Short mmCIF file of C-alpha atoms in Angstrom, two decimals:
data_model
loop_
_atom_site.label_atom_id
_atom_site.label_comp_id
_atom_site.label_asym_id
_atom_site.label_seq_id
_atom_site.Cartn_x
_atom_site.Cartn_y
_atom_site.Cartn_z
CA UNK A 1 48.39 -48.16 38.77
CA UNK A 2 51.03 -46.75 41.15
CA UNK A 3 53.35 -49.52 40.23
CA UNK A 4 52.83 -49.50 36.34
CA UNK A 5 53.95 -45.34 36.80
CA UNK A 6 57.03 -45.90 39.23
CA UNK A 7 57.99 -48.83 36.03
CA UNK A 8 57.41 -45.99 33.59
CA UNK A 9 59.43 -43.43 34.81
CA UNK A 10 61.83 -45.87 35.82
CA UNK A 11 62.51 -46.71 32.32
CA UNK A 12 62.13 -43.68 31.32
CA UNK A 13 64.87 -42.27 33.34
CA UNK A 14 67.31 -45.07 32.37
CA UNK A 15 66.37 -44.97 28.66
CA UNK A 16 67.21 -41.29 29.25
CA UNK A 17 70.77 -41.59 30.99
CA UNK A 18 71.61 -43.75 28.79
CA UNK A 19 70.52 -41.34 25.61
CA UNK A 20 72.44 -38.54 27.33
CA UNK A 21 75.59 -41.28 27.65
CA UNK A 22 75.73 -41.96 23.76
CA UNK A 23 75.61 -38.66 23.47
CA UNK A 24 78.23 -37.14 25.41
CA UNK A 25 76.96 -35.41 28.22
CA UNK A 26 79.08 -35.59 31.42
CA UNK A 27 78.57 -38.57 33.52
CA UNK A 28 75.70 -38.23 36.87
CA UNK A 29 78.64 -36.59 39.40
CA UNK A 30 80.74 -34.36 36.74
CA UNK A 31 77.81 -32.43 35.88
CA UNK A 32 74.91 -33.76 34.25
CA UNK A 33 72.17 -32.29 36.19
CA UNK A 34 73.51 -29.19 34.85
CA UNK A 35 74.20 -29.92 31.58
CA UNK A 36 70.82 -31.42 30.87
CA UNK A 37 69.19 -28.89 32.27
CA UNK A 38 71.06 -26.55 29.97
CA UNK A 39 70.18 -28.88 26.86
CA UNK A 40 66.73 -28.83 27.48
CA UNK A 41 65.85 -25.54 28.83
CA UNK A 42 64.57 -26.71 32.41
CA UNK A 43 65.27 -25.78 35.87
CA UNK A 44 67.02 -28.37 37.41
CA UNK A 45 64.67 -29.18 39.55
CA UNK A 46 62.88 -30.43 36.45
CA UNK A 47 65.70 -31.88 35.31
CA UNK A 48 66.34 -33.91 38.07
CA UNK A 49 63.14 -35.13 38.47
CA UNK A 50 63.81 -36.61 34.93
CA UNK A 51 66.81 -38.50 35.57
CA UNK A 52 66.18 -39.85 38.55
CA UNK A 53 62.48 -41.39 37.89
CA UNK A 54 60.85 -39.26 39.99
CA UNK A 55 58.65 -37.53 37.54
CA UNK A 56 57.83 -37.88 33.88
CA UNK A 57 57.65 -34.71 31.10
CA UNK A 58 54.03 -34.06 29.46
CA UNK A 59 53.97 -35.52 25.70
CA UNK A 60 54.82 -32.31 24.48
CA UNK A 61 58.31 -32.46 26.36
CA UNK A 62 58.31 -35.92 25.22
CA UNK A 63 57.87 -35.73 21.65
CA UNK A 64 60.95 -32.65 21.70
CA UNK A 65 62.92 -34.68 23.48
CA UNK A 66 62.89 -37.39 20.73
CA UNK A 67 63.86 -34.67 18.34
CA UNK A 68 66.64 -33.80 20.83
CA UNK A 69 68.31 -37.07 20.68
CA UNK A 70 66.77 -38.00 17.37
CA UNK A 71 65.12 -41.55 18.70
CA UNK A 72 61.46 -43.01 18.54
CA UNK A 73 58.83 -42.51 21.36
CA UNK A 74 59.26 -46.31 22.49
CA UNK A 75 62.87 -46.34 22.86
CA UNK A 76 62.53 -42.83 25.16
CA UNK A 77 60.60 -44.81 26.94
CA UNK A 78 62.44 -47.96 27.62
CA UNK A 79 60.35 -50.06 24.82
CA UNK A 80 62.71 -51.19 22.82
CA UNK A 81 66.22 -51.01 23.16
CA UNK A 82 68.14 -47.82 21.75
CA UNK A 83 68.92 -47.93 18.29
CA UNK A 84 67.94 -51.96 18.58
CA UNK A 85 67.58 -52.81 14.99
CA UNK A 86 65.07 -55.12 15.52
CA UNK A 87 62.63 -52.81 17.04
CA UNK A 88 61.49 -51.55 13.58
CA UNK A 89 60.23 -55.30 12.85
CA UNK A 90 58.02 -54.84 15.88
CA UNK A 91 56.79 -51.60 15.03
CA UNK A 92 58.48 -49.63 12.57
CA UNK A 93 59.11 -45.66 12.81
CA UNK A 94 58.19 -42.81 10.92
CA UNK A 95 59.58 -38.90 10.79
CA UNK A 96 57.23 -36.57 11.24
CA UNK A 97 57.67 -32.77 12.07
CA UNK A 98 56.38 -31.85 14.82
CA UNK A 99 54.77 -28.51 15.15
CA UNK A 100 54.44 -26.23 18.64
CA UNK A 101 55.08 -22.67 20.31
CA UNK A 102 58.33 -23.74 21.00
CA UNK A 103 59.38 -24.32 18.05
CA UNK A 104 59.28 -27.08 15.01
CA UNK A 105 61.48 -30.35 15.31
CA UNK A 106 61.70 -33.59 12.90
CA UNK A 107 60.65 -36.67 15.66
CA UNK A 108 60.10 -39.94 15.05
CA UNK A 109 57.14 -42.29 16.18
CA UNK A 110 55.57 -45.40 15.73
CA UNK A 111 54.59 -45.43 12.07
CA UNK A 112 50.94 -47.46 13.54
CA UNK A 113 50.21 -44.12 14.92
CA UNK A 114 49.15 -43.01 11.28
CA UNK A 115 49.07 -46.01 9.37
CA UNK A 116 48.22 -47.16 5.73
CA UNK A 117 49.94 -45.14 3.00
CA UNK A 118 49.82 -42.01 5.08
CA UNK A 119 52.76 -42.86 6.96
CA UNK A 120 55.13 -42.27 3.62
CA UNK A 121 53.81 -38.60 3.03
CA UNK A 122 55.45 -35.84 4.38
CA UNK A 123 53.97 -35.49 7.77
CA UNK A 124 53.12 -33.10 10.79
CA UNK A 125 52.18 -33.13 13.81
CA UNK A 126 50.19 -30.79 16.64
CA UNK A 127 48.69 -30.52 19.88
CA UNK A 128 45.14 -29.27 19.78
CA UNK A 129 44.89 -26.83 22.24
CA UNK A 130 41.32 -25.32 22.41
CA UNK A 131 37.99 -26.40 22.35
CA UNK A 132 36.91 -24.93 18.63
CA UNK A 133 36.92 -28.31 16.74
CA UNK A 134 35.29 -30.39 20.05
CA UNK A 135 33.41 -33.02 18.71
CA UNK A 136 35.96 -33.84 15.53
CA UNK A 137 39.24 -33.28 17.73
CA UNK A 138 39.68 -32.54 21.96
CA UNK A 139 42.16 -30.49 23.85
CA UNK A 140 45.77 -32.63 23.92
CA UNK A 141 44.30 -35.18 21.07
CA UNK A 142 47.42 -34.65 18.59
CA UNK A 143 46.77 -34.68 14.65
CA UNK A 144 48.43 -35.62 11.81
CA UNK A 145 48.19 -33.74 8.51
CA UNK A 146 49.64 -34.06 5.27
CA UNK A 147 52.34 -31.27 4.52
CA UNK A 148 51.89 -32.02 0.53
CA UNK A 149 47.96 -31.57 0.50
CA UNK A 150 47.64 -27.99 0.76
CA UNK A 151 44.97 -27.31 -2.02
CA UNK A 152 41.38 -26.36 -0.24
CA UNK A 153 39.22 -29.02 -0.44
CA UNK A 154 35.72 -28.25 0.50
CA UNK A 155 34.79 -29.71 3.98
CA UNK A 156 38.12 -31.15 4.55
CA UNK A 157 39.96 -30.04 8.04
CA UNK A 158 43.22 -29.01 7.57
CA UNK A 159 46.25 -27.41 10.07
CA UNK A 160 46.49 -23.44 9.62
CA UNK A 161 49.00 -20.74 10.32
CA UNK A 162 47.43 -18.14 11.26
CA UNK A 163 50.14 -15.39 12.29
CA UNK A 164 52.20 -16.40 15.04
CA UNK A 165 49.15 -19.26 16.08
CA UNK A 166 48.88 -22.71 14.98
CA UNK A 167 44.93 -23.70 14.08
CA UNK A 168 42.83 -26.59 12.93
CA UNK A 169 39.74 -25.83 10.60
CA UNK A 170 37.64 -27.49 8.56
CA UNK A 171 37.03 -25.51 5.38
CA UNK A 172 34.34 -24.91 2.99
CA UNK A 173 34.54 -23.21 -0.56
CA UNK A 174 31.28 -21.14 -0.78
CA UNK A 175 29.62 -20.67 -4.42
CA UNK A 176 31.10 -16.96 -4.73
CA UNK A 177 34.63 -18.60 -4.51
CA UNK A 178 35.13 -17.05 -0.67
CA UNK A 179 36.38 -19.41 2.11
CA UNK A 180 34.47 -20.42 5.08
CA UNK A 181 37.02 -21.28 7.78
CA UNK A 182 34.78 -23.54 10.72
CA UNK A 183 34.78 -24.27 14.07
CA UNK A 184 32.93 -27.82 14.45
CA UNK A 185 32.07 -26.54 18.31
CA UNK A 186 28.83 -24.70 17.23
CA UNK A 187 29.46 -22.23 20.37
CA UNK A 188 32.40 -20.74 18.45
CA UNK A 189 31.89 -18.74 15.31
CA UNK A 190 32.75 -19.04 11.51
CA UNK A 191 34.47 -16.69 9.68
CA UNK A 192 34.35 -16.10 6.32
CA UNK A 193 37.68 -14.77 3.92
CA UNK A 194 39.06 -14.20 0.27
CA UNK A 195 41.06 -17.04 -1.21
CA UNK A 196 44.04 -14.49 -1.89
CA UNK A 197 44.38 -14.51 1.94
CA UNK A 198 45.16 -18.15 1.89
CA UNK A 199 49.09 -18.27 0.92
CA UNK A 200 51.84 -20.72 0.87
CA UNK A 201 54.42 -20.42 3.68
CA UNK A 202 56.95 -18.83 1.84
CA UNK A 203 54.57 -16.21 0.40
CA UNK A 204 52.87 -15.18 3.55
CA UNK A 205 53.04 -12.47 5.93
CA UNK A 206 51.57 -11.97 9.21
CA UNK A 207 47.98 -10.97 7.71
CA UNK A 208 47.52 -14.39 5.90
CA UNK A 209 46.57 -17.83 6.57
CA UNK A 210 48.85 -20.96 5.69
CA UNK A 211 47.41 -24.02 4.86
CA UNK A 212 50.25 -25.91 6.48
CA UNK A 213 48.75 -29.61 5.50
CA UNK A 214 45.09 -31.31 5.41
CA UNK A 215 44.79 -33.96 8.39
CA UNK A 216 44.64 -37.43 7.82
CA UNK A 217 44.76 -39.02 11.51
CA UNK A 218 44.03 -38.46 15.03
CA UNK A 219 44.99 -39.48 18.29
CA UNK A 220 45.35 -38.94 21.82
CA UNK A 221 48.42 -40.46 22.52
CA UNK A 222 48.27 -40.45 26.74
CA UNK A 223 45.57 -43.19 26.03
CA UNK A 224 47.83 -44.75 23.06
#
């Protein structure tokens, strides 16, 4: 297992140098460290940790730096070869947004990682963080929702902005017309609201909820 990690984040770190060559950043001893650092918004320590192979970023860091240098998760890694025209017969890409607290970037990944005629739509992507939906989706599984299917569907699970805080919920449309929003962890409770509080993103403020897409795969992509 140590080996397999040392091979990993040595082709990491070359599929990275060379990402940072193509791409104009000054060469490893005219300021590099510095300048990547700078790019990404990492102490240098961190940064040269990366380029060296002597540590790997968490998928989060991963998936942003894709959007960064606008290639796929397998050629960050040393996969395939960058831009290697072929790679997309072995396992073609897809553009999804992906959606965190740092902010929202277009990525691309492995279009297996959705699959079937999902992988066309208009897609995002997010971490879960908490426990609330345990038993549908864990902390760090990552799900993909479509951003065109925004109209409630009773019992479906869907990605919500709620205020400055990214959510998944499944949601139920009571008889009365109100909204149930759930929380498939039983210890956490439901809450019940008016449709009117459900808006589109351009329409919302800070009080409502935005359906930002229903979600149509799963997975926990440090097992991938």
């Amino acid at each position: 297992m140590k080996l397999l990690q040392q091979q990993t984040r040595r082709a990491f770190a070359l599929a990275l140098n060379e990402l940072l060559d193509r791409h104009g950043v000054p060469a490893s001893n005219h300021g590099r460290l510095q300048a990547f650092a700078r790019l990404v918004n990492r102490p240098v320590s961190t940064a040269h940790r990366w380029l060296s192979g002597a540590g790997m970023p968490d998928i989060d860091d991963l998936l942003l730096l894709c959007g960064v240098f606008g290639c796929s998760l397998d050629e960050l890694l040393g996969r395939f070869p960058i831009g290697n025209e072929a790679a997309g017969n072995i396992d073609s890409t897809t553009a999804v947004t992906y959606f965190s607290e740092f902010g929202d970037v277009v990525i691309n990944i492995p279009s297996s990682f959705i699959g079937g005629e999902e992988a066309t739509r208009p897609t995002g992507v997010l971490r879960v963080a908490g426990h609330e939906m345990s038993g549908y989706a864990e902390p760090n599984d990552r799900v993909f929702f479509d951003l065109s299917d925004i109209e409630i569907r009773s019992g479906a699970v869907f990605a919500l902005r709620i205020g400055s805080s990214l959510a998944l919920r499944r949601l139920r449309v009571r008889l009365d017309g109100r909204i149930d929003v759930l929380c498939d962890n039983p210890i956490f409770p439901a809450e019940t609201m008016s449709p009117d509080r459900f808006k589109r993103a351009e329409l919302a403020t800070e009080h409502d909820v935005v359906i930002m897409g229903r979600v149509i795969a799963k997975l926990n992509l440090e097992s991938h």
